[in-house]
PDB file of C-alpha atoms in Angstrom:
ATOM      1  CA  MET L 132      14.522  -4.977  23.179  1.00 59.00           C
ATOM      2  CA  LEU L 133      14.549  -5.221  18.943  1.00 73.00           C
ATOM      3  CA  SER L 134      10.893  -4.483  17.877  1.00 84.00           C
ATOM      4  CA  ALA L 135       9.098  -2.800  15.694  1.00 84.00           C
ATOM      5  CA  LYS L 136       9.037   0.690  17.465  1.00 90.00           C
ATOM      6  CA  SER L 137      12.855   0.386  18.005  1.00 91.00           C
ATOM      7  CA  LEU L 138      13.478  -0.510  14.288  1.00 92.00           C
ATOM      8  CA  PHE L 139      11.988   2.325  13.257  1.00 93.00           C
ATOM      9  CA  LYS L 140      12.907   4.711  15.364  1.00 94.00           C
ATOM     10  CA  GLU L 141      16.316   3.630  14.564  1.00 96.00           C
ATOM     11  CA  ILE L 142      15.784   4.277  10.854  1.00 96.00           C
ATOM     12  CA  VAL L 143      13.403   7.854  11.779  1.00 95.00           C
ATOM     13  CA  ASP L 144      16.327   9.212  13.523  1.00 96.00           C
ATOM     14  CA  ASN L 145      19.328   8.001  11.188  1.00 97.00           C
ATOM     15  CA  ASP L 146      19.411  10.592   8.203  1.00 97.00           C
ATOM     16  CA  GLU L 147      20.143   7.985   5.308  1.00 98.00           C
ATOM     17  CA  SER L 148      17.798   5.256   6.721  1.00 97.00           C
ATOM     18  CA  PHE L 149      15.204   8.049   6.553  1.00 97.00           C
ATOM     19  CA  GLN L 150      16.080   8.619   2.761  1.00 98.00           C
ATOM     20  CA  LEU L 151      15.373   5.195   1.541  1.00 98.00           C
ATOM     21  CA  PHE L 152      12.308   5.053   3.716  1.00 97.00           C
ATOM     22  CA  CYS L 153      10.727   8.206   2.500  1.00 97.00           C
ATOM     23  CA  SER L 154      11.887   7.551  -1.311  1.00 97.00           C
ATOM     24  CA  ILE L 155      10.783   3.993  -1.337  1.00 97.00           C
ATOM     25  CA  ALA L 156       7.314   5.070   0.116  1.00 96.00           C
ATOM     26  CA  ALA L 157       6.912   8.565  -2.091  1.00 96.00           C
ATOM     27  CA  SER L 158       7.991   6.326  -4.951  1.00 95.00           C
ATOM     28  CA  GLY L 159       5.477   3.675  -4.639  1.00 94.00           C
ATOM     29  CA  GLU L 160       2.468   6.438  -3.450  1.00 95.00           C
ATOM     30  CA  SER L 161       2.994   8.367  -6.966  1.00 94.00           C
ATOM     31  CA  GLN L 162       2.985   4.944  -8.997  1.00 93.00           C
ATOM     32  CA  GLY L 163      -0.376   4.363  -7.093  1.00 94.00           C
ATOM     33  CA  GLY L 164      -1.623   7.833  -7.856  1.00 94.00           C
ATOM     34  CA  TRP L 165      -0.945   7.557 -11.376  1.00 95.00           C
ATOM     35  CA  GLU L 166      -2.426   4.282 -11.868  1.00 96.00           C
ATOM     36  CA  ASN L 167      -5.717   5.161 -10.508  1.00 96.00           C
ATOM     37  CA  GLY L 168      -5.810   8.056 -12.402  1.00 96.00           C
ATOM     38  CA  ARG L 169      -5.459   6.079 -15.205  1.00 97.00           C
ATOM     39  CA  ILE L 170      -8.259   3.684 -14.324  1.00 97.00           C
ATOM     40  CA  ALA L 171     -10.598   6.218 -13.413  1.00 97.00           C
ATOM     41  CA  ALA L 172     -10.113   7.480 -16.999  1.00 96.00           C
ATOM     42  CA  LEU L 173     -10.442   4.357 -18.816  1.00 97.00           C
ATOM     43  CA  VAL L 174     -13.915   3.038 -16.476  1.00 97.00           C
ATOM     44  CA  PRO L 175     -16.415   1.395 -18.954  1.00 96.00           C
ATOM     45  CA  ALA L 176     -19.444   3.625 -19.462  1.00 95.00           C
ATOM     46  CA  SER L 177     -21.677   1.508 -17.199  1.00 95.00           C
ATOM     47  CA  GLU L 178     -19.067   2.521 -14.607  1.00 95.00           C
ATOM     48  CA  ARG L 179     -19.007   5.877 -14.602  1.00 95.00           C
ATOM     49  CA  ALA L 180     -20.414   6.605 -11.225  1.00 94.00           C
ATOM     50  CA  LEU L 181     -17.329   4.849  -9.691  1.00 96.00           C
ATOM     51  CA  ALA L 182     -14.967   7.588 -11.205  1.00 96.00           C
ATOM     52  CA  PRO L 183     -14.611  10.244  -9.282  1.00 96.00           C
ATOM     53  CA  LYS L 184     -13.910   7.683  -6.132  1.00 97.00           C
ATOM     54  CA  ILE L 185     -10.993   6.041  -8.554  1.00 97.00           C
ATOM     55  CA  THR L 186      -9.665  10.185  -8.896  1.00 97.00           C
ATOM     56  CA  ARG L 187     -10.217  10.551  -5.182  1.00 96.00           C
ATOM     57  CA  HIS L 188      -7.945   7.283  -4.652  1.00 97.00           C
ATOM     58  CA  GLY L 189      -5.747   8.567  -6.969  1.00 96.00           C
ATOM     59  CA  ALA L 190      -5.210  12.233  -5.233  1.00 96.00           C
ATOM     60  CA  ASP L 191      -4.935  10.166  -2.137  1.00 96.00           C
ATOM     61  CA  GLU L 192      -2.195   8.668  -3.229  1.00 96.00           C
ATOM     62  CA  ASP L 193      -0.349  11.557  -4.720  1.00 96.00           C
ATOM     63  CA  LYS L 194      -0.755  13.442  -1.638  1.00 96.00           C
ATOM     64  CA  HIS L 195       0.632  10.667   0.189  1.00 97.00           C
ATOM     65  CA  GLY L 196       3.851  10.712  -1.688  1.00 96.00           C
ATOM     66  CA  ARG L 197       4.397  14.677  -1.718  1.00 96.00           C
ATOM     67  CA  ILE L 198       4.025  14.059   2.323  1.00 97.00           C
ATOM     68  CA  PHE L 199       6.919  11.527   1.964  1.00 97.00           C
ATOM     69  CA  ASN L 200       9.006  13.754  -0.260  1.00 97.00           C
ATOM     70  CA  ALA L 201       7.970  16.851   2.212  1.00 96.00           C
ATOM     71  CA  LEU L 202       9.196  14.877   4.719  1.00 97.00           C
ATOM     72  CA  LEU L 203      12.488  14.386   3.480  1.00 97.00           C
ATOM     73  CA  SER L 204      12.584  18.155   2.281  1.00 96.00           C
ATOM     74  CA  LYS L 205      12.202  19.271   5.871  1.00 95.00           C
ATOM     75  CA  ARG L 206      15.612  17.422   6.640  1.00 95.00           C
ATOM     76  CA  GLY L 207      17.045  18.878   3.912  1.00 96.00           C
ATOM     77  CA  LEU L 208      17.628  15.712   1.724  1.00 97.00           C
ATOM     78  CA  GLN L 209      16.618  14.870  -1.699  1.00 96.00           C
ATOM     79  CA  PRO L 210      14.923  11.927  -2.897  1.00 96.00           C
ATOM     80  CA  ALA L 211      17.097   8.873  -3.069  1.00 95.00           C
ATOM     81  CA  GLY L 212      16.495   6.051  -6.311  1.00 94.00           C
ATOM     82  CA  VAL L 213      14.898   3.316  -5.357  1.00 95.00           C
ATOM     83  CA  PRO L 214      16.632  -0.266  -5.368  1.00 96.00           C
ATOM     84  CA  SER L 215      14.674  -2.219  -7.580  1.00 95.00           C
ATOM     85  CA  GLU L 216      14.248  -5.473  -5.050  1.00 97.00           C
ATOM     86  CA  THR L 217      12.727  -2.871  -3.044  1.00 97.00           C
ATOM     87  CA  ASP L 218       9.675  -1.740  -5.620  1.00 95.00           C
ATOM     88  CA  TYR L 219       6.734  -3.039  -4.188  1.00 95.00           C
ATOM     89  CA  THR L 220       4.772  -1.781  -6.904  1.00 92.00           C
ATOM     90  CA  MET L 221       6.488  -3.140  -9.945  1.00 92.00           C
ATOM     91  CA  LEU L 222       7.191  -6.931  -8.626  1.00 95.00           C
ATOM     92  CA  LEU L 223       3.656  -7.248  -7.836  1.00 94.00           C
ATOM     93  CA  GLU L 224       2.722  -6.563 -11.802  1.00 92.00           C
ATOM     94  CA  ARG L 225       5.676  -8.116 -12.862  1.00 92.00           C
ATOM     95  CA  ARG L 226       3.488 -11.081 -10.714  1.00 91.00           C
ATOM     96  CA  GLY L 227       0.484 -10.391 -12.874  1.00 88.00           C
ATOM     97  CA  ILE L 228      -1.224  -8.878 -10.312  1.00 90.00           C
ATOM     98  CA  GLY L 229      -3.532  -5.938 -10.990  1.00 91.00           C
ATOM     99  CA  LEU L 230      -3.877  -4.036 -14.265  1.00 94.00           C
ATOM    100  CA  ALA L 231      -0.904  -4.272 -16.399  1.00 92.00           C
ATOM    101  CA  HIS L 232       0.654  -0.822 -17.355  1.00 92.00           C
ATOM    102  CA  ALA L 233       0.731  -1.688 -20.938  1.00 92.00           C
ATOM    103  CA  ARG L 234      -3.035  -1.670 -20.371  1.00 92.00           C
ATOM    104  CA  LEU L 235      -3.260   1.172 -18.374  1.00 94.00           C
ATOM    105  CA  LYS L 236      -1.338   3.106 -21.251  1.00 93.00           C
ATOM    106  CA  ALA L 237      -3.410   2.339 -24.089  1.00 91.00           C
ATOM    107  CA  ASP L 238      -6.755   4.089 -24.936  1.00 88.00           C
ATOM    108  CA  GLN L 239      -8.883   1.684 -24.475  1.00 93.00           C
ATOM    109  CA  PRO L 240     -11.987   1.319 -22.013  1.00 95.00           C
ATOM    110  CA  LEU L 241     -11.869  -1.167 -19.326  1.00 97.00           C
ATOM    111  CA  THR L 242     -14.330  -4.212 -18.945  1.00 97.00           C
ATOM    112  CA  VAL L 243     -16.024  -5.049 -15.678  1.00 97.00           C
ATOM    113  CA  ASP L 244     -13.689  -7.614 -15.068  1.00 97.00           C
ATOM    114  CA  ASP L 245     -10.932  -5.502 -14.994  1.00 97.00           C
ATOM    115  CA  VAL L 246     -11.972  -2.879 -12.997  1.00 98.00           C
ATOM    116  CA  ILE L 247     -12.803  -6.015 -10.335  1.00 98.00           C
ATOM    117  CA  THR L 248      -9.428  -6.733 -10.608  1.00 97.00           C
ATOM    118  CA  TYR L 249      -8.725  -3.666  -9.606  1.00 97.00           C
ATOM    119  CA  LEU L 250     -10.868  -3.204  -6.654  1.00 98.00           C
ATOM    120  CA  ALA L 251      -9.645  -6.696  -6.008  1.00 98.00           C
ATOM    121  CA  HIS L 252      -5.610  -5.753  -5.968  1.00 97.00           C
ATOM    122  CA  SER L 253      -7.023  -2.757  -4.073  1.00 97.00           C
ATOM    123  CA  ARG L 254      -8.669  -4.617  -1.416  1.00 98.00           C
ATOM    124  CA  VAL L 255      -5.275  -6.840  -0.641  1.00 98.00           C
ATOM    125  CA  THR L 256      -2.769  -3.950  -1.039  1.00 97.00           C
ATOM    126  CA  GLU L 257      -4.694  -1.636   1.271  1.00 97.00           C
ATOM    127  CA  GLN L 258      -5.104  -4.425   3.835  1.00 97.00           C
ATOM    128  CA  ARG L 259      -1.176  -3.791   4.122  1.00 97.00           C
ATOM    129  CA  ALA L 260      -1.170  -0.606   3.838  1.00 97.00           C
ATOM    130  CA  ALA L 261      -4.060   0.071   6.774  1.00 97.00           C
ATOM    131  CA  ASP L 262      -2.370  -2.711   8.862  1.00 96.00           C
ATOM    132  CA  GLN L 263       1.379  -1.120   8.451  1.00 96.00           C
ATOM    133  CA  MET L 264      -0.358   2.851   8.587  1.00 96.00           C
ATOM    134  CA  ALA L 265      -1.813   1.355  11.789  1.00 96.00           C
ATOM    135  CA  MET L 266       1.258  -0.007  13.601  1.00 95.00           C
ATOM    136  CA  LEU L 267       3.155   3.703  13.035  1.00 95.00           C
ATOM    137  CA  ARG L 268       0.312   5.242  14.259  1.00 95.00           C
ATOM    138  CA  LYS L 269       0.150   3.083  17.264  1.00 94.00           C
ATOM    139  CA  TYR L 270       3.983   3.986  17.922  1.00 93.00           C
ATOM    140  CA  PHE L 271       4.431   7.377  16.267  1.00 93.00           C
ATOM    141  CA  GLY L 272       1.150   8.463  15.813  1.00 92.00           C
ATOM    142  CA  ASP L 273       2.405  11.727  18.779  1.00 93.00           C
ATOM    143  CA  HIS L 274       5.766  11.721  17.048  1.00 93.00           C
ATOM    144  CA  PRO L 275       7.043  15.657  16.736  1.00 92.00           C
ATOM    145  CA  GLU L 276       8.137  14.960  13.191  1.00 93.00           C
ATOM    146  CA  VAL L 277       6.195  12.084  11.964  1.00 94.00           C
ATOM    147  CA  GLY L 278       2.998  11.896  13.472  1.00 94.00           C
ATOM    148  CA  LYS L 279       0.750  14.217  11.712  1.00 95.00           C
ATOM    149  CA  ALA L 280       2.058  12.598   8.500  1.00 95.00           C
ATOM    150  CA  VAL L 281       1.330   9.084   9.919  1.00 96.00           C
ATOM    151  CA  ARG L 282      -2.201   9.805  11.234  1.00 96.00           C
ATOM    152  CA  MET L 283      -3.248  11.672   8.005  1.00 96.00           C
ATOM    153  CA  ILE L 284      -2.076   8.458   5.653  1.00 97.00           C
ATOM    154  CA  SER L 285      -3.224   6.047   7.870  1.00 97.00           C
ATOM    155  CA  ASN L 286      -6.934   7.769   7.812  1.00 96.00           C
ATOM    156  CA  ASP L 287      -6.722   7.532   4.260  1.00 97.00           C
ATOM    157  CA  GLU L 288      -5.636   4.284   3.852  1.00 97.00           C
ATOM    158  CA  ASP L 289      -8.678   2.988   6.060  1.00 97.00           C
ATOM    159  CA  ASN L 290     -10.929   4.917   3.490  1.00 97.00           C
ATOM    160  CA  HIS L 291      -9.438   3.285   0.144  1.00 98.00           C
ATOM    161  CA  LEU L 292      -9.748  -0.512   2.117  1.00 97.00           C
ATOM    162  CA  ALA L 293     -13.706   0.914   3.315  1.00 97.00           C
ATOM    163  CA  TYR L 294     -14.476   1.553  -0.316  1.00 97.00           C
ATOM    164  CA  THR L 295     -12.739  -1.766  -1.586  1.00 98.00           C
ATOM    165  CA  HIS L 296     -15.375  -3.558   0.366  1.00 98.00           C
ATOM    166  CA  GLU L 297     -18.162  -1.551  -0.448  1.00 97.00           C
ATOM    167  CA  GLU L 298     -17.497  -1.568  -3.771  1.00 98.00           C
ATOM    168  CA  LEU L 299     -16.617  -5.732  -4.309  1.00 98.00           C
ATOM    169  CA  LEU L 300     -19.488  -6.258  -2.083  1.00 98.00           C
ATOM    170  CA  ARG L 301     -21.747  -4.150  -4.699  1.00 97.00           C
ATOM    171  CA  PHE L 302     -19.942  -6.117  -7.567  1.00 98.00           C
ATOM    172  CA  ALA L 303     -20.694  -9.266  -5.723  1.00 98.00           C
ATOM    173  CA  ALA L 304     -24.614  -8.697  -5.369  1.00 98.00           C
ATOM    174  CA  ALA L 305     -24.960  -8.312  -9.229  1.00 97.00           C
ATOM    175  CA  GLY L 306     -23.322 -11.848  -9.406  1.00 97.00           C
ATOM    176  CA  HIS L 307     -19.574 -11.493 -10.030  1.00 98.00           C
ATOM    177  CA  GLY L 308     -18.702 -13.053  -6.541  1.00 97.00           C
ATOM    178  CA  ARG L 309     -17.294 -16.138  -7.972  1.00 98.00           C
ATOM    179  CA  PHE L 310     -14.574 -13.528  -9.908  1.00 98.00           C
ATOM    180  CA  ILE L 311     -14.195 -11.893  -6.955  1.00 98.00           C
ATOM    181  CA  GLN L 312     -13.224 -14.652  -4.863  1.00 98.00           C
ATOM    182  CA  CYS L 313     -10.794 -15.728  -7.269  1.00 97.00           C
ATOM    183  CA  THR L 314      -8.790 -12.661  -7.873  1.00 98.00           C
ATOM    184  CA  LEU L 315      -9.227 -11.800  -4.400  1.00 98.00           C
ATOM    185  CA  ARG L 316      -6.807 -15.254  -3.660  1.00 97.00           C
ATOM    186  CA  GLU L 317      -4.793 -14.784  -6.393  1.00 97.00           C
ATOM    187  CA  CYS L 318      -3.807 -11.473  -5.503  1.00 97.00           C
ATOM    188  CA  ALA L 319      -3.484 -12.392  -1.723  1.00 97.00           C
ATOM    189  CA  LEU L 320      -1.021 -15.606  -2.353  1.00 97.00           C
ATOM    190  CA  ALA L 321       1.145 -13.052  -4.031  1.00 97.00           C
ATOM    191  CA  GLU L 322       0.858 -10.197  -2.044  1.00 98.00           C
ATOM    192  CA  ILE L 323       2.265 -11.981   0.657  1.00 98.00           C
ATOM    193  CA  ARG L 324       5.478 -13.136  -1.546  1.00 98.00           C
ATOM    194  CA  VAL L 325       6.193 -10.052  -2.797  1.00 98.00           C
ATOM    195  CA  HIS L 326       5.835  -8.757   0.305  1.00 98.00           C
ATOM    196  CA  ARG L 327       8.457 -11.256   2.339  1.00 98.00           C
ATOM    197  CA  ASP L 328      11.077 -10.332  -0.576  1.00 98.00           C
ATOM    198  CA  VAL L 329      10.459  -6.309  -0.420  1.00 98.00           C
ATOM    199  CA  SER L 330      10.811  -6.294   3.470  1.00 98.00           C
ATOM    200  CA  LEU L 331      13.888  -8.912   3.329  1.00 98.00           C
ATOM    201  CA  ALA L 332      15.428  -6.265   0.276  1.00 98.00           C
ATOM    202  CA  VAL L 333      14.284  -3.129   2.622  1.00 98.00           C
ATOM    203  CA  MET L 334      16.171  -4.425   6.046  1.00 97.00           C
ATOM    204  CA  ALA L 335      18.829  -5.512   4.164  1.00 97.00           C
ATOM    205  CA  HIS L 336      19.437  -1.969   2.683  1.00 97.00           C
ATOM    206  CA  MET L 337      18.666  -0.809   5.947  1.00 97.00           C
ATOM    207  CA  GLY L 338      21.497  -3.376   7.955  1.00 97.00           C
ATOM    208  CA  ARG L 339      24.048  -1.646   5.550  1.00 97.00           C
ATOM    209  CA  ILE L 340      23.680   1.977   6.617  1.00 97.00           C
ATOM    210  CA  LEU L 341      22.702   1.258  10.058  1.00 97.00           C
ATOM    211  CA  GLY L 342      25.825  -1.242  10.699  1.00 97.00           C
ATOM    212  CA  TRP L 343      23.389  -4.429  12.352  1.00 97.00           C
ATOM    213  CA  SER L 344      25.510  -7.130  13.400  1.00 96.00           C
ATOM    214  CA  LYS L 345      24.678 -10.544  11.517  1.00 96.00           C
ATOM    215  CA  GLY L 346      23.285 -11.540  14.311  1.00 95.00           C
ATOM    216  CA  LYS L 347      20.652  -8.282  14.167  1.00 95.00           C
ATOM    217  CA  SER L 348      19.852  -8.809  10.750  1.00 96.00           C
ATOM    218  CA  ALA L 349      19.907 -12.959  10.313  1.00 96.00           C
ATOM    219  CA  LEU L 350      17.007 -12.397  14.015  1.00 96.00           C
ATOM    220  CA  LEU L 351      15.320  -9.775  11.675  1.00 96.00           C
ATOM    221  CA  ALA L 352      15.186 -12.068   8.524  1.00 97.00           C
ATOM    222  CA  VAL L 353      14.019 -14.862  10.479  1.00 97.00           C
ATOM    223  CA  GLY L 354      10.966 -12.741  11.864  1.00 96.00           C
ATOM    224  CA  ILE L 355      10.320 -11.521   7.969  1.00 97.00           C
ATOM    225  CA  HIS L 356      10.496 -15.857   6.972  1.00 98.00           C
ATOM    226  CA  ALA L 357       7.808 -16.393   9.693  1.00 97.00           C
ATOM    227  CA  MET L 358       5.213 -14.233   9.064  1.00 97.00           C
ATOM    228  CA  TYR L 359       5.495 -15.181   5.218  1.00 98.00           C
ATOM    229  CA  ALA L 360       4.763 -18.773   7.067  1.00 98.00           C
ATOM    230  CA  TYR L 361       1.909 -17.246   9.262  1.00 97.00           C
ATOM    231  CA  GLU L 362       0.264 -15.458   6.047  1.00 98.00           C
ATOM    232  CA  ARG L 363       1.086 -18.456   3.914  1.00 97.00           C
ATOM    233  CA  LEU L 364      -0.580 -21.109   5.711  1.00 97.00           C
ATOM    234  CA  GLY L 365      -3.745 -19.012   6.343  1.00 96.00           C
ATOM    235  CA  GLY L 366      -3.394 -15.586   7.363  1.00 96.00           C
ATOM    236  CA  TRP L 367      -3.689 -14.265   3.900  1.00 96.00           C
ATOM    237  CA  ARG L 368      -7.355 -14.902   4.420  1.00 96.00           C
ATOM    238  CA  ARG L 369      -7.605 -11.680   6.581  1.00 95.00           C
ATOM    239  CA  MET L 370      -7.335 -10.422   2.933  1.00 97.00           C
ATOM    240  CA  VAL L 371      -9.725 -11.838   0.876  1.00 97.00           C
ATOM    241  CA  SER L 372     -12.887 -11.123   3.316  1.00 97.00           C
ATOM    242  CA  LEU L 373     -15.674  -8.718   2.503  1.00 97.00           C
ATOM    243  CA  ARG L 374     -17.742  -7.034   4.554  1.00 96.00           C
ATOM    244  CA  MET L 375     -19.687  -3.832   4.411  1.00 96.00           C
ATOM    245  CA  PRO L 376     -17.834  -1.348   6.410  1.00 94.00           C
ATOM    246  CA  GLU L 377     -18.101   1.276   9.207  1.00 91.00           C
ATOM    247  CA  ARG L 378     -17.136   3.932   6.545  1.00 91.00           C
ATOM    248  CA  ARG L 379     -19.645   4.431   3.929  1.00 93.00           C
ATOM    249  CA  ASP L 380     -19.035   5.876   0.879  1.00 92.00           C
ATOM    250  CA  ALA L 381     -15.618   6.637   2.010  1.00 93.00           C
ATOM    251  CA  LEU L 382     -14.452   8.325  -1.105  1.00 93.00           C
ATOM    252  CA  GLY L 383     -17.330  10.155  -1.742  1.00 86.00           C
ATOM    253  CA  GLY L 384     -15.655  13.153  -1.440  1.00 71.00           C
ATOM    254  CA  PRO L 385     -12.366  15.615  -2.677  1.00 69.00           C
ATOM    255  CA  ALA L 386      -9.681  14.559  -1.162  1.00 66.00           C
ATOM    256  CA  THR L 387      -8.493  15.919   2.111  1.00 69.00           C
ATOM    257  CA  PRO L 388      -5.547  18.558   1.679  1.00 71.00           C
ATOM    258  CA  ALA L 389      -2.285  18.363   3.201  1.00 65.00           C
ATOM    259  CA  HIS L 390      -0.949  22.013   2.958  1.00 61.00           C
ATOM    260  CA  GLU L 391       1.059  21.378   5.708  1.00 54.00           C
ATOM    261  CA  PHE L 392       3.397  18.926   4.036  1.00 55.00           C
ATOM    262  CA  ALA L 393       3.632  20.387   0.342  1.00 46.00           C
TER     263      ALA L 393
END
């Protein structure tokens, strides 16, 4: 039976596909760590109280990268090169979503609009991450090899999502509501396209590694296109709604260490 659970089990059980999966994940998380670190350093004076939370966000992303690399190391595997067509973070930047790396590399303070753009980008991408990790936690939370990592990362992603809701609502109350909604919509519509393209690319690589039949690969591609159609028709709206989270001040403390992985 073709299901998310069976597909991921197939990927985890094969060293080469597991190597690619962890390498792609580690690269994206490490990139997110760098971005958050630069944003924290450039936050405008009026929002300096937000800097420790952004720093915590970046520390979590760095930790996730180390966890995925540690999972590779435990199998005696080295990180693999990440194919450009599977680089979710880079492809989002190319579509103008979030803050450009050129902006972050400059030593010029960000504006309030820049901070809102960062939070809106995070609101959308953390929704994707939280949804994916919730699925993995459901099926693999007790897996002897990856279960602990899945549970830890899933909890962190839920914290990140709660944080973006709370901070964007704070900015909305301060009069930035229209800009927030426009930015969220732009981010969400771009993200669902990038997610579709990356998903197709990742599945194509996995199919070659695992020797999937043309029929199986075609069926998976149909499923990815169907998910994109659903999101394009209205599913994207779940990524732009804002509500006060149950987890308040979710990034108000230090990052949870992961000594057992890295």
